[in-house]
Amino acid sequence: MDSLEQLVALDRQHVWHPYAAMPNPLPVFPVKSAQGVRIELEDGRSLIDGISSWWTCIHGYNHPKLNAAAQAQIEKMSHVMFGGLTHRPAVDLAKKLIDLTPAELQHVFFSDSGSVSVEVAMKMAVQYWHNRGRPKKTHFLTIRNGYHGDTFAAMSACDPINGMHHLFSGLLQQQYFADAPQVRFAQTWQEKDIESFKRLLEEKSDRIAAAIFEPVVQNAGGVRFYHPEYVRRASELCKQHDVLLILDEIATGFGRSGKLFACEYADICPDIMCVGKALSGGFMSLAATLTTTHISETFSTGEAGVFMHGPTFMGNPLACAVSLANLELLESYDWQKKVMQIEAQLKEDLAPCQALAAVKDVRALGAIAAIELHNPVDIATVQPLFVEQGVWLRPFGKLLYTMPPYVIQPDELNTITAAIYSVAASL
Ligand SMILES: *Cc1c(COP(=O)(O)O)cnc(C)c1O
């Protein structure tokens, strides 16, 4: 076996990491195992995970119920193709998703990652209009500061500056970008916030298949909490202008924002919804695209007669079984109370950060909090500072943020917020 130094050297030389250079000049920390809210490093250090492995492991690592579901499913089959075959894990999970999401969403398309669930949603919207004899509706309306994934269609709807669209300009479809919402979650709604979205619909709806955005919380695009009325008005306007509404709940879904789905704040139902991230509790990659009967029933009469998509690992039984166990776990306790307690503590613990010179803004909603700085953080210096304090956080841009597992205890959360304060104070 290679020594730890060799492992890190091989990794640096050969293994690409997310949004990283090659060879990788930034530190990477080898992990031995993970348990509950803790990541155990190979060098013996133990870190409290303040971002739930990119917002996924809401019930912590190595959860006995998820492990048991995985083991039971492995005994039967870990995978079988989905073309022409079906199985209980996929059907049971689809039923659970239909029960949890708004009532009109009745049909589930499983895929392997959030980005692909967005591709599926966008393709579904375009093909829907084709089915309905309106093949010119092939573009999308979205809002600035959004994030929808790294594949090409998903990327075309991401913020054009954050996503460096100019690098891929010949390849990316040009979408319509409304101004990002400015009225914050708890502020007084102002109708002018929706003006730019409304204007684009009025001018371009003949070409627009769907609007796509993250409801209430723009996560990777800047951890911005905006007014639910924006979502409600956008939904209304889309209906008026014959444009579908795709809500990307990949980050917000399954309780993260304080509601089971963030669209509940606006009391609306999209035509298409994407879920992923926390779906399997961080156990493995699974995502889904849900839609209504009105949309799905157009496919059998359209030119293709079917929806033109079908991933090899679609409906993977192992991922479905674990995800079902994760959703049952979520339903087995008062998750909303827990998320609200996390929100209250985040607000209280982080309030003193507001007085720090480096800090521009402090905000929290549900189990999400962000400290916005005046200047971008240097990850190479900041990451080791957090590790020294026994916490795992992954700042980006001007943001120090936390999205802890729901099972975190108050003292553990305090370790995270104290580390954020001390790092922000050192900047
Ligand atoms: C993470 C994320 C995606 C992409 O999901 P992947 O699983 O990384 O492909 C899409 N939309 C939102 C809102 C996300 O947070």
Tab-separated table of C-alpha atoms and ligand atoms in Angstrom:
chain	number	residue	atom	x	y	z
A	1	MET	CA	0.000	0.000	0.000
A	2	ASP	CA	1.143	3.524	-0.763
A	3	SER	CA	2.029	5.848	2.068
A	4	LEU	CA	-0.207	8.820	2.710
A	5	GLU	CA	2.334	11.110	1.019
A	6	GLN	CA	2.348	8.871	-2.068
A	7	LEU	CA	-1.434	8.853	-2.110
A	8	VAL	CA	-1.564	12.633	-2.095
A	9	ALA	CA	1.202	12.883	-4.717
A	10	LEU	CA	-0.600	10.432	-7.038
A	11	ASP	CA	-3.860	12.271	-6.520
A	12	ARG	CA	-2.253	15.610	-7.311
A	13	GLN	CA	-0.688	14.229	-10.476
A	14	HIS	CA	-3.504	12.110	-11.912
A	15	VAL	CA	-6.909	12.711	-10.357
A	16	TRP	CA	-9.078	15.600	-11.378
A	17	HIS	CA	-11.159	17.241	-8.619
A	18	PRO	CA	-14.251	19.478	-9.024
A	19	TYR	CA	-13.394	22.850	-10.522
A	20	ALA	CA	-9.675	22.134	-10.121
A	21	ALA	CA	-6.506	22.544	-12.117
A	22	MET	CA	-4.281	19.635	-13.136
A	23	PRO	CA	-1.853	19.013	-11.508
A	24	ASN	CA	-3.796	20.303	-8.540
A	25	PRO	CA	-1.952	23.035	-6.605
A	26	LEU	CA	-4.565	23.175	-3.819
A	27	PRO	CA	-4.505	21.005	-0.706
A	28	VAL	CA	-6.689	17.878	-0.638
A	29	PHE	CA	-7.360	15.999	2.600
A	30	PRO	CA	-7.477	12.179	2.414
A	31	VAL	CA	-10.555	10.762	4.169
A	32	LYS	CA	-10.535	7.396	5.936
A	33	SER	CA	-14.182	7.136	6.933
A	34	ALA	CA	-17.202	9.179	7.944
A	35	GLN	CA	-19.720	8.706	10.729
A	36	GLY	CA	-22.667	10.861	11.807
A	37	VAL	CA	-21.719	14.494	11.171
A	38	ARG	CA	-17.982	13.700	11.214
A	39	ILE	CA	-15.427	13.105	8.489
A	40	GLU	CA	-12.395	11.151	9.761
A	41	LEU	CA	-9.169	12.026	7.969
A	42	GLU	CA	-6.417	9.486	7.260
A	43	ASP	CA	-4.059	11.499	9.465
A	44	GLY	CA	-6.310	10.941	12.485
A	45	ARG	CA	-8.029	14.344	12.518
A	46	SER	CA	-11.812	14.491	12.792
A	47	LEU	CA	-13.896	17.205	11.096
A	48	ILE	CA	-17.510	18.241	11.665
A	49	ASP	CA	-19.039	18.474	8.202
A	50	GLY	CA	-20.680	21.888	7.947
A	51	ILE	CA	-21.822	21.454	4.342
A	52	SER	CA	-23.228	17.909	4.365
A	53	SER	CA	-20.975	16.802	1.486
A	54	TRP	CA	-22.372	19.425	-0.834
A	55	TRP	CA	-25.821	19.557	0.818
A	56	THR	CA	-26.570	15.847	0.431
A	57	CYS	CA	-26.099	13.871	3.661
A	58	ILE	CA	-28.944	15.421	5.642
A	59	HIS	CA	-28.991	12.519	8.131
A	60	GLY	CA	-25.232	12.172	8.497
A	61	TYR	CA	-22.798	9.540	7.268
A	62	ASN	CA	-22.950	5.795	7.749
A	63	HIS	CA	-26.554	5.906	8.941
A	64	PRO	CA	-27.640	2.428	10.117
A	65	LYS	CA	-31.058	2.677	8.402
A	66	LEU	CA	-29.559	3.669	5.042
A	67	ASN	CA	-26.835	1.023	5.363
A	68	ALA	CA	-29.465	-1.622	6.159
A	69	ALA	CA	-31.561	-0.611	3.132
A	70	ALA	CA	-28.482	-0.778	0.897
A	71	GLN	CA	-27.398	-4.147	2.268
A	72	ALA	CA	-30.857	-5.657	1.881
A	73	GLN	CA	-31.031	-4.419	-1.720
A	74	ILE	CA	-27.510	-5.669	-2.564
A	75	GLU	CA	-28.602	-9.169	-1.509
A	76	LYS	CA	-31.289	-8.999	-4.194
A	77	MET	CA	-29.598	-6.985	-6.978
A	78	SER	CA	-27.605	-3.796	-7.076
A	79	HIS	CA	-28.609	-3.013	-10.630
A	80	VAL	CA	-30.775	-4.170	-13.465
A	81	MET	CA	-31.611	-2.288	-16.659
A	82	PHE	CA	-34.843	-0.269	-16.701
A	83	GLY	CA	-35.797	-0.695	-20.359
A	84	GLY	CA	-38.599	-3.265	-20.340
A	85	LEU	CA	-37.981	-4.193	-16.690
A	86	THR	CA	-39.150	-2.627	-13.463
A	87	HIS	CA	-38.694	-3.253	-9.731
A	88	ARG	CA	-40.088	-2.382	-6.324
A	89	PRO	CA	-37.408	0.134	-5.277
A	90	ALA	CA	-38.092	2.408	-8.284
A	91	VAL	CA	-41.874	2.124	-8.078
A	92	ASP	CA	-41.954	2.598	-4.292
A	93	LEU	CA	-39.646	5.619	-4.501
A	94	ALA	CA	-41.664	7.152	-7.358
A	95	LYS	CA	-44.823	6.748	-5.274
A	96	LYS	CA	-43.120	8.373	-2.283
A	97	LEU	CA	-41.941	11.322	-4.400
A	98	ILE	CA	-45.421	11.800	-5.828
A	99	ASP	CA	-46.871	11.793	-2.312
A	100	LEU	CA	-44.350	14.342	-0.985
A	101	THR	CA	-44.335	16.835	-3.871
A	102	PRO	CA	-47.261	19.105	-4.926
A	103	ALA	CA	-50.335	17.110	-5.986
A	104	GLU	CA	-50.216	17.794	-9.754
A	105	LEU	CA	-46.778	16.180	-10.087
A	106	GLN	CA	-47.633	12.581	-10.929
A	107	HIS	CA	-44.874	11.170	-13.165
A	108	VAL	CA	-41.242	10.531	-12.289
A	109	PHE	CA	-38.205	10.250	-14.571
A	110	PHE	CA	-35.145	8.930	-12.684
A	111	SER	CA	-31.599	9.894	-13.635
A	112	ASP	CA	-28.112	9.719	-12.168
A	113	SER	CA	-27.300	13.322	-11.278
A	114	GLY	CA	-28.819	16.724	-10.778
A	115	SER	CA	-27.403	18.058	-14.034
A	116	VAL	CA	-28.970	15.217	-15.988
A	117	SER	CA	-32.325	15.738	-14.264
A	118	VAL	CA	-32.137	19.345	-15.531
A	119	GLU	CA	-31.243	18.168	-19.055
A	120	VAL	CA	-34.256	15.861	-18.874
A	121	ALA	CA	-36.513	18.706	-17.707
A	122	MET	CA	-35.363	21.013	-20.512
A	123	LYS	CA	-35.688	18.301	-23.147
A	124	MET	CA	-39.136	17.428	-21.812
A	125	ALA	CA	-40.246	21.058	-22.139
A	126	VAL	CA	-38.982	21.368	-25.730
A	127	GLN	CA	-40.494	18.060	-26.772
A	128	TYR	CA	-43.783	18.983	-25.070
A	129	TRP	CA	-44.132	22.038	-27.325
A	130	HIS	CA	-43.150	19.941	-30.331
A	131	ASN	CA	-45.877	17.469	-29.372
A	132	ARG	CA	-48.281	20.399	-29.257
A	133	GLY	CA	-47.313	21.636	-32.718
A	134	ARG	CA	-45.188	24.579	-31.563
A	135	PRO	CA	-41.640	23.524	-32.480
A	136	LYS	CA	-40.244	27.087	-32.348
A	137	LYS	CA	-40.476	27.136	-28.568
A	138	THR	CA	-36.954	25.847	-27.898
A	139	HIS	CA	-35.368	28.499	-25.659
A	140	PHE	CA	-35.424	29.084	-21.923
A	141	LEU	CA	-36.038	32.003	-19.639
A	142	THR	CA	-34.027	32.002	-16.443
A	143	ILE	CA	-32.755	34.442	-13.844
A	144	ARG	CA	-29.234	35.679	-13.225
A	145	ASN	CA	-27.225	34.170	-10.382
A	146	GLY	CA	-28.759	30.747	-10.994
A	147	TYR	CA	-27.014	27.382	-11.022
A	148	HIS	CA	-28.404	24.268	-12.687
A	149	GLY	CA	-25.434	21.976	-13.277
A	150	ASP	CA	-22.417	21.486	-15.513
A	151	THR	CA	-23.746	19.703	-18.607
A	152	PHE	CA	-24.377	21.875	-21.652
A	153	ALA	CA	-28.097	22.544	-21.514
A	154	ALA	CA	-28.000	22.953	-17.735
A	155	MET	CA	-24.961	25.221	-18.055
A	156	SER	CA	-26.739	27.409	-20.614
A	157	ALA	CA	-29.216	28.352	-17.859
A	158	CYS	CA	-26.519	29.049	-15.229
A	159	ASP	CA	-25.411	32.591	-14.526
A	160	PRO	CA	-23.473	33.633	-17.668
A	161	ILE	CA	-20.685	35.332	-15.694
A	162	ASN	CA	-20.222	32.784	-12.880
A	163	GLY	CA	-20.477	30.049	-15.520
A	164	MET	CA	-17.914	31.722	-17.848
A	165	HIS	CA	-20.243	31.292	-20.800
A	166	HIS	CA	-17.864	33.129	-23.134
A	167	LEU	CA	-15.533	30.090	-23.065
A	168	PHE	CA	-18.236	27.955	-24.650
A	169	SER	CA	-20.075	30.579	-26.644
A	170	GLY	CA	-20.265	28.647	-29.928
A	171	LEU	CA	-21.690	25.618	-28.192
A	172	LEU	CA	-24.108	27.017	-25.634
A	173	GLN	CA	-27.667	27.878	-26.501
A	174	GLN	CA	-28.318	31.568	-25.779
A	175	GLN	CA	-31.037	31.768	-23.155
A	176	TYR	CA	-32.994	34.763	-21.881
A	177	PHE	CA	-31.756	36.076	-18.545
A	178	ALA	CA	-34.029	38.110	-16.297
A	179	ASP	CA	-32.455	40.282	-13.601
A	180	ALA	CA	-31.844	38.413	-10.369
A	181	PRO	CA	-34.470	39.103	-7.699
A	182	GLN	CA	-33.452	41.933	-5.362
A	183	VAL	CA	-36.255	41.852	-2.794
A	184	ARG	CA	-35.091	39.571	-0.039
A	185	PHE	CA	-36.999	36.736	1.591
A	186	ALA	CA	-38.391	38.698	4.554
A	187	GLN	CA	-38.584	42.160	2.969
A	188	THR	CA	-41.732	43.823	1.641
A	189	TRP	CA	-42.543	42.618	-1.863
A	190	GLN	CA	-42.151	45.127	-4.686
A	191	GLU	CA	-43.775	44.411	-8.011
A	192	LYS	CA	-40.886	45.980	-9.921
A	193	ASP	CA	-38.701	43.007	-8.942
A	194	ILE	CA	-40.522	40.848	-11.498
A	195	GLU	CA	-40.467	43.496	-14.282
A	196	SER	CA	-37.518	42.141	-16.234
A	197	PHE	CA	-38.863	38.559	-16.102
A	198	LYS	CA	-42.256	39.825	-17.242
A	199	ARG	CA	-40.818	41.878	-20.099
A	200	LEU	CA	-38.858	38.921	-21.490
A	201	LEU	CA	-42.010	36.799	-21.434
A	202	GLU	CA	-43.994	39.509	-23.213
A	203	GLU	CA	-41.348	39.875	-25.913
A	204	LYS	CA	-40.048	36.342	-26.395
A	205	SER	CA	-42.656	33.810	-25.287
A	206	ASP	CA	-43.054	32.554	-28.881
A	207	ARG	CA	-39.544	31.179	-28.626
A	208	ILE	CA	-39.557	30.114	-24.972
A	209	ALA	CA	-40.341	26.531	-23.977
A	210	ALA	CA	-40.007	27.068	-20.239
A	211	ALA	CA	-38.737	29.258	-17.474
A	212	ILE	CA	-36.261	27.513	-15.223
A	213	PHE	CA	-34.952	28.718	-11.869
A	214	GLU	CA	-34.281	27.777	-8.249
A	215	PRO	CA	-37.262	28.774	-6.085
A	216	VAL	CA	-36.594	31.164	-3.161
A	217	VAL	CA	-32.938	30.144	-2.652
A	218	GLN	CA	-30.254	30.626	-5.283
A	219	ASN	CA	-27.586	28.396	-3.842
A	220	ALA	CA	-24.408	27.878	-5.857
A	221	GLY	CA	-25.035	31.223	-7.570
A	222	GLY	CA	-24.462	33.137	-4.325
A	223	VAL	CA	-26.629	31.747	-1.483
A	224	ARG	CA	-29.334	34.385	-2.100
A	225	PHE	CA	-32.729	34.159	-0.355
A	226	TYR	CA	-35.370	36.007	-2.346
A	227	HIS	CA	-39.053	36.763	-1.974
A	228	PRO	CA	-41.523	33.885	-2.517
A	229	GLU	CA	-43.832	36.372	-4.254
A	230	TYR	CA	-41.311	36.429	-7.117
A	231	VAL	CA	-41.892	32.695	-7.566
A	232	ARG	CA	-45.661	33.064	-7.333
A	233	ARG	CA	-45.755	35.931	-9.856
A	234	ALA	CA	-43.360	34.126	-12.198
A	235	SER	CA	-45.603	31.065	-12.116
A	236	GLU	CA	-48.673	33.204	-12.893
A	237	LEU	CA	-46.913	35.005	-15.753
A	238	CYS	CA	-45.659	31.746	-17.275
A	239	LYS	CA	-49.221	30.435	-17.376
A	240	GLN	CA	-50.460	33.656	-19.011
A	241	HIS	CA	-47.781	33.466	-21.692
A	242	ASP	CA	-47.943	29.747	-22.512
A	243	VAL	CA	-44.543	29.019	-21.064
A	244	LEU	CA	-43.853	26.016	-18.832
A	245	LEU	CA	-42.303	26.417	-15.395
A	246	ILE	CA	-39.396	24.198	-14.363
A	247	LEU	CA	-38.381	24.539	-10.721
A	248	ASP	CA	-34.924	23.289	-9.805
A	249	GLU	CA	-35.311	22.014	-6.230
A	250	ILE	CA	-32.072	20.026	-6.347
A	251	ALA	CA	-30.529	22.125	-3.560
A	252	THR	CA	-33.696	23.270	-1.776
A	253	GLY	CA	-35.616	19.979	-1.824
A	254	PHE	CA	-36.309	17.754	1.198
A	255	GLY	CA	-36.495	20.414	3.865
A	256	ARG	CA	-33.307	22.431	3.434
A	257	SER	CA	-35.074	25.830	3.133
A	258	GLY	CA	-37.474	25.160	6.025
A	259	LYS	CA	-40.258	23.819	3.791
A	260	LEU	CA	-40.184	20.331	2.312
A	261	PHE	CA	-39.897	22.031	-1.099
A	262	ALA	CA	-39.183	25.743	-1.460
A	263	CYS	CA	-42.090	26.169	-3.918
A	264	GLU	CA	-44.374	25.668	-0.889
A	265	TYR	CA	-43.381	29.165	0.300
A	266	ALA	CA	-45.108	30.481	-2.836
A	267	ASP	CA	-47.895	27.913	-2.689
A	268	ILE	CA	-47.494	26.995	-6.353
A	269	CYS	CA	-46.849	23.852	-8.348
A	270	PRO	CA	-44.409	23.873	-11.287
A	271	ASP	CA	-45.015	21.951	-14.499
A	272	ILE	CA	-41.702	20.179	-14.033
A	273	MET	CA	-39.589	19.790	-10.901
A	274	CYS	CA	-36.007	18.557	-10.504
A	275	VAL	CA	-34.773	16.905	-7.313
A	276	GLY	CA	-31.402	15.381	-6.456
A	277	LYS	CA	-28.685	16.086	-3.877
A	278	ALA	CA	-30.395	15.151	-0.541
A	279	LEU	CA	-32.665	12.577	-2.233
A	280	SER	CA	-30.457	9.629	-1.262
A	281	GLY	CA	-29.242	11.300	1.934
A	282	GLY	CA	-25.809	11.645	0.353
A	283	PHE	CA	-25.454	7.888	0.045
A	284	MET	CA	-25.118	7.766	-3.729
A	285	SER	CA	-26.001	9.760	-6.799
A	286	LEU	CA	-29.666	9.832	-7.754
A	287	ALA	CA	-31.922	12.521	-9.190
A	288	ALA	CA	-35.428	12.739	-10.580
A	289	THR	CA	-37.533	14.931	-12.834
A	290	LEU	CA	-41.226	15.065	-11.971
A	291	THR	CA	-44.025	16.309	-14.161
A	292	THR	CA	-47.790	16.576	-14.533
A	293	THR	CA	-50.236	14.388	-16.405
A	294	HIS	CA	-51.057	17.286	-18.722
A	295	ILE	CA	-47.459	17.312	-19.946
A	296	SER	CA	-46.705	13.607	-19.941
A	297	GLU	CA	-49.814	12.620	-21.885
A	298	THR	CA	-48.755	14.707	-24.914
A	299	PHE	CA	-45.805	12.381	-25.570
A	300	SER	CA	-47.726	9.365	-26.816
A	301	THR	CA	-49.367	11.411	-29.551
A	302	GLY	CA	-46.274	13.428	-30.574
A	303	GLU	CA	-44.036	12.709	-33.555
A	304	ALA	CA	-41.622	10.480	-31.615
A	305	GLY	CA	-44.426	8.776	-29.700
A	306	VAL	CA	-42.094	8.559	-26.688
A	307	PHE	CA	-39.895	10.819	-24.571
A	308	MET	CA	-36.430	10.698	-26.157
A	309	HIS	CA	-34.282	9.935	-23.120
A	310	GLY	CA	-33.128	6.815	-21.244
A	311	PRO	CA	-29.923	6.620	-19.183
A	312	THR	CA	-28.173	3.236	-18.883
A	313	PHE	CA	-28.364	3.286	-15.088
A	314	MET	CA	-31.873	4.754	-14.962
A	315	GLY	CA	-33.767	3.856	-11.787
A	316	ASN	CA	-30.776	2.069	-10.224
A	317	PRO	CA	-32.367	-0.207	-7.587
A	318	LEU	CA	-29.660	0.332	-4.976
A	319	ALA	CA	-29.947	4.135	-5.203
A	320	CYS	CA	-33.757	3.938	-5.175
A	321	ALA	CA	-33.847	1.629	-2.134
A	322	VAL	CA	-31.503	3.878	-0.158
A	323	SER	CA	-33.406	7.007	-1.205
A	324	LEU	CA	-36.703	5.502	-0.109
A	325	ALA	CA	-35.171	4.676	3.287
A	326	ASN	CA	-33.831	8.240	3.490
A	327	LEU	CA	-37.249	9.771	2.769
A	328	GLU	CA	-38.908	7.440	5.296
A	329	LEU	CA	-36.304	8.562	7.803
A	330	LEU	CA	-37.124	12.195	7.012
A	331	GLU	CA	-40.808	11.520	7.638
A	332	SER	CA	-40.097	9.683	10.908
A	333	TYR	CA	-39.249	12.777	12.975
A	334	ASP	CA	-40.162	16.458	13.108
A	335	TRP	CA	-37.522	17.549	10.558
A	336	GLN	CA	-39.105	20.976	10.217
A	337	LYS	CA	-38.712	21.729	13.901
A	338	LYS	CA	-35.086	20.600	13.678
A	339	VAL	CA	-34.392	22.777	10.626
A	340	MET	CA	-36.055	25.758	12.347
A	341	GLN	CA	-33.886	25.207	15.441
A	342	ILE	CA	-30.825	25.171	13.192
A	343	GLU	CA	-31.992	28.416	11.554
A	344	ALA	CA	-32.512	30.094	14.940
A	345	GLN	CA	-29.066	29.048	16.168
A	346	LEU	CA	-27.367	30.043	12.900
A	347	LYS	CA	-28.931	33.507	13.142
A	348	GLU	CA	-27.955	33.955	16.769
A	349	ASP	CA	-24.437	32.506	16.562
A	350	LEU	CA	-23.517	34.320	13.351
A	351	ALA	CA	-25.018	37.747	14.174
A	352	PRO	CA	-21.710	39.000	15.696
A	353	CYS	CA	-20.011	38.417	12.312
A	354	GLN	CA	-21.913	41.453	10.998
A	355	ALA	CA	-19.611	43.728	13.004
A	356	LEU	CA	-16.420	42.358	11.403
A	357	ALA	CA	-14.587	44.571	8.933
A	358	ALA	CA	-14.354	41.872	6.253
A	359	VAL	CA	-18.088	41.072	6.392
A	360	LYS	CA	-20.671	42.657	4.126
A	361	ASP	CA	-23.760	40.616	4.985
A	362	VAL	CA	-24.956	37.788	7.234
A	363	ARG	CA	-28.037	35.762	6.324
A	364	ALA	CA	-29.780	32.497	7.166
A	365	LEU	CA	-32.859	30.587	6.026
A	366	GLY	CA	-33.720	27.062	7.125
A	367	ALA	CA	-30.541	25.015	7.515
A	368	ILE	CA	-28.564	27.415	5.301
A	369	ALA	CA	-26.416	30.366	6.365
A	370	ALA	CA	-23.962	32.578	4.506
A	371	ILE	CA	-21.448	35.218	5.468
A	372	GLU	CA	-20.868	37.428	2.453
A	373	LEU	CA	-17.450	39.107	2.476
A	374	HIS	CA	-16.313	42.269	0.733
A	375	ASN	CA	-13.599	40.351	-1.105
A	376	PRO	CA	-13.252	36.864	-2.605
A	377	VAL	CA	-11.781	34.239	-0.278
A	378	ASP	CA	-8.553	32.449	-1.095
A	379	ILE	CA	-9.542	28.811	-0.672
A	380	ALA	CA	-5.903	27.694	-0.352
A	381	THR	CA	-5.470	29.702	2.855
A	382	VAL	CA	-8.992	29.518	4.258
A	383	GLN	CA	-9.641	25.784	3.895
A	384	PRO	CA	-6.708	24.727	6.149
A	385	LEU	CA	-7.821	27.299	8.758
A	386	PHE	CA	-11.182	25.565	9.020
A	387	VAL	CA	-9.567	22.118	9.117
A	388	GLU	CA	-7.339	23.260	12.008
A	389	GLN	CA	-10.522	24.129	13.896
A	390	GLY	CA	-12.014	20.720	13.232
A	391	VAL	CA	-14.663	21.741	10.711
A	392	TRP	CA	-15.204	21.005	7.041
A	393	LEU	CA	-16.472	23.966	5.023
A	394	ARG	CA	-15.931	24.795	1.373
A	395	PRO	CA	-16.157	28.558	0.815
A	396	PHE	CA	-16.562	29.913	-2.709
A	397	GLY	CA	-16.387	33.386	-4.221
A	398	LYS	CA	-17.046	35.909	-1.457
A	399	LEU	CA	-18.998	33.439	0.646
A	400	LEU	CA	-18.350	31.495	3.800
A	401	TYR	CA	-21.440	29.334	4.126
A	402	THR	CA	-22.795	26.383	6.030
A	403	MET	CA	-25.526	23.833	5.207
A	404	PRO	CA	-25.146	21.313	8.027
A	405	PRO	CA	-26.751	17.868	8.311
A	406	TYR	CA	-30.162	18.096	10.035
A	407	VAL	CA	-28.888	15.678	12.720
A	408	ILE	CA	-26.243	18.126	13.931
A	409	GLN	CA	-26.272	18.890	17.688
A	410	PRO	CA	-26.223	22.488	19.008
A	411	ASP	CA	-22.640	22.204	20.355
A	412	GLU	CA	-21.414	20.829	17.020
A	413	LEU	CA	-23.171	23.618	15.148
A	414	ASN	CA	-21.563	26.068	17.532
A	415	THR	CA	-18.130	24.677	16.626
A	416	ILE	CA	-18.945	25.490	12.980
A	417	THR	CA	-20.255	29.002	13.605
A	418	ALA	CA	-17.325	29.777	15.944
A	419	ALA	CA	-14.910	28.680	13.204
A	420	ILE	CA	-16.699	30.899	10.664
A	421	TYR	CA	-16.453	33.847	13.060
A	422	SER	CA	-12.772	33.328	13.765
A	423	VAL	CA	-11.865	32.857	10.098
A	424	ALA	CA	-13.922	35.927	9.079
A	425	ALA	CA	-12.252	37.890	11.887
A	426	SER	CA	-8.799	36.904	10.575
A	427	LEU	CA	-9.482	38.224	7.063
B	1	LIG	C1	-25.991	20.811	-7.462
B	1	LIG	C2	-27.055	21.392	-8.287
B	1	LIG	C3	-27.305	20.941	-9.603
B	1	LIG	C4	-26.434	19.912	-10.276
B	1	LIG	O1	-26.471	18.667	-9.648
B	1	LIG	P1	-25.279	17.610	-9.910
B	1	LIG	O2	-25.717	16.407	-9.133
B	1	LIG	O3	-24.026	18.242	-9.389
B	1	LIG	O4	-25.218	17.365	-11.367
B	1	LIG	C5	-28.343	21.516	-10.296
B	1	LIG	N1	-29.116	22.462	-9.747
B	1	LIG	C6	-28.928	22.908	-8.485
B	1	LIG	C7	-29.838	23.946	-7.919
B	1	LIG	C8	-27.872	22.397	-7.723
B	1	LIG	O5	-27.662	22.869	-6.489
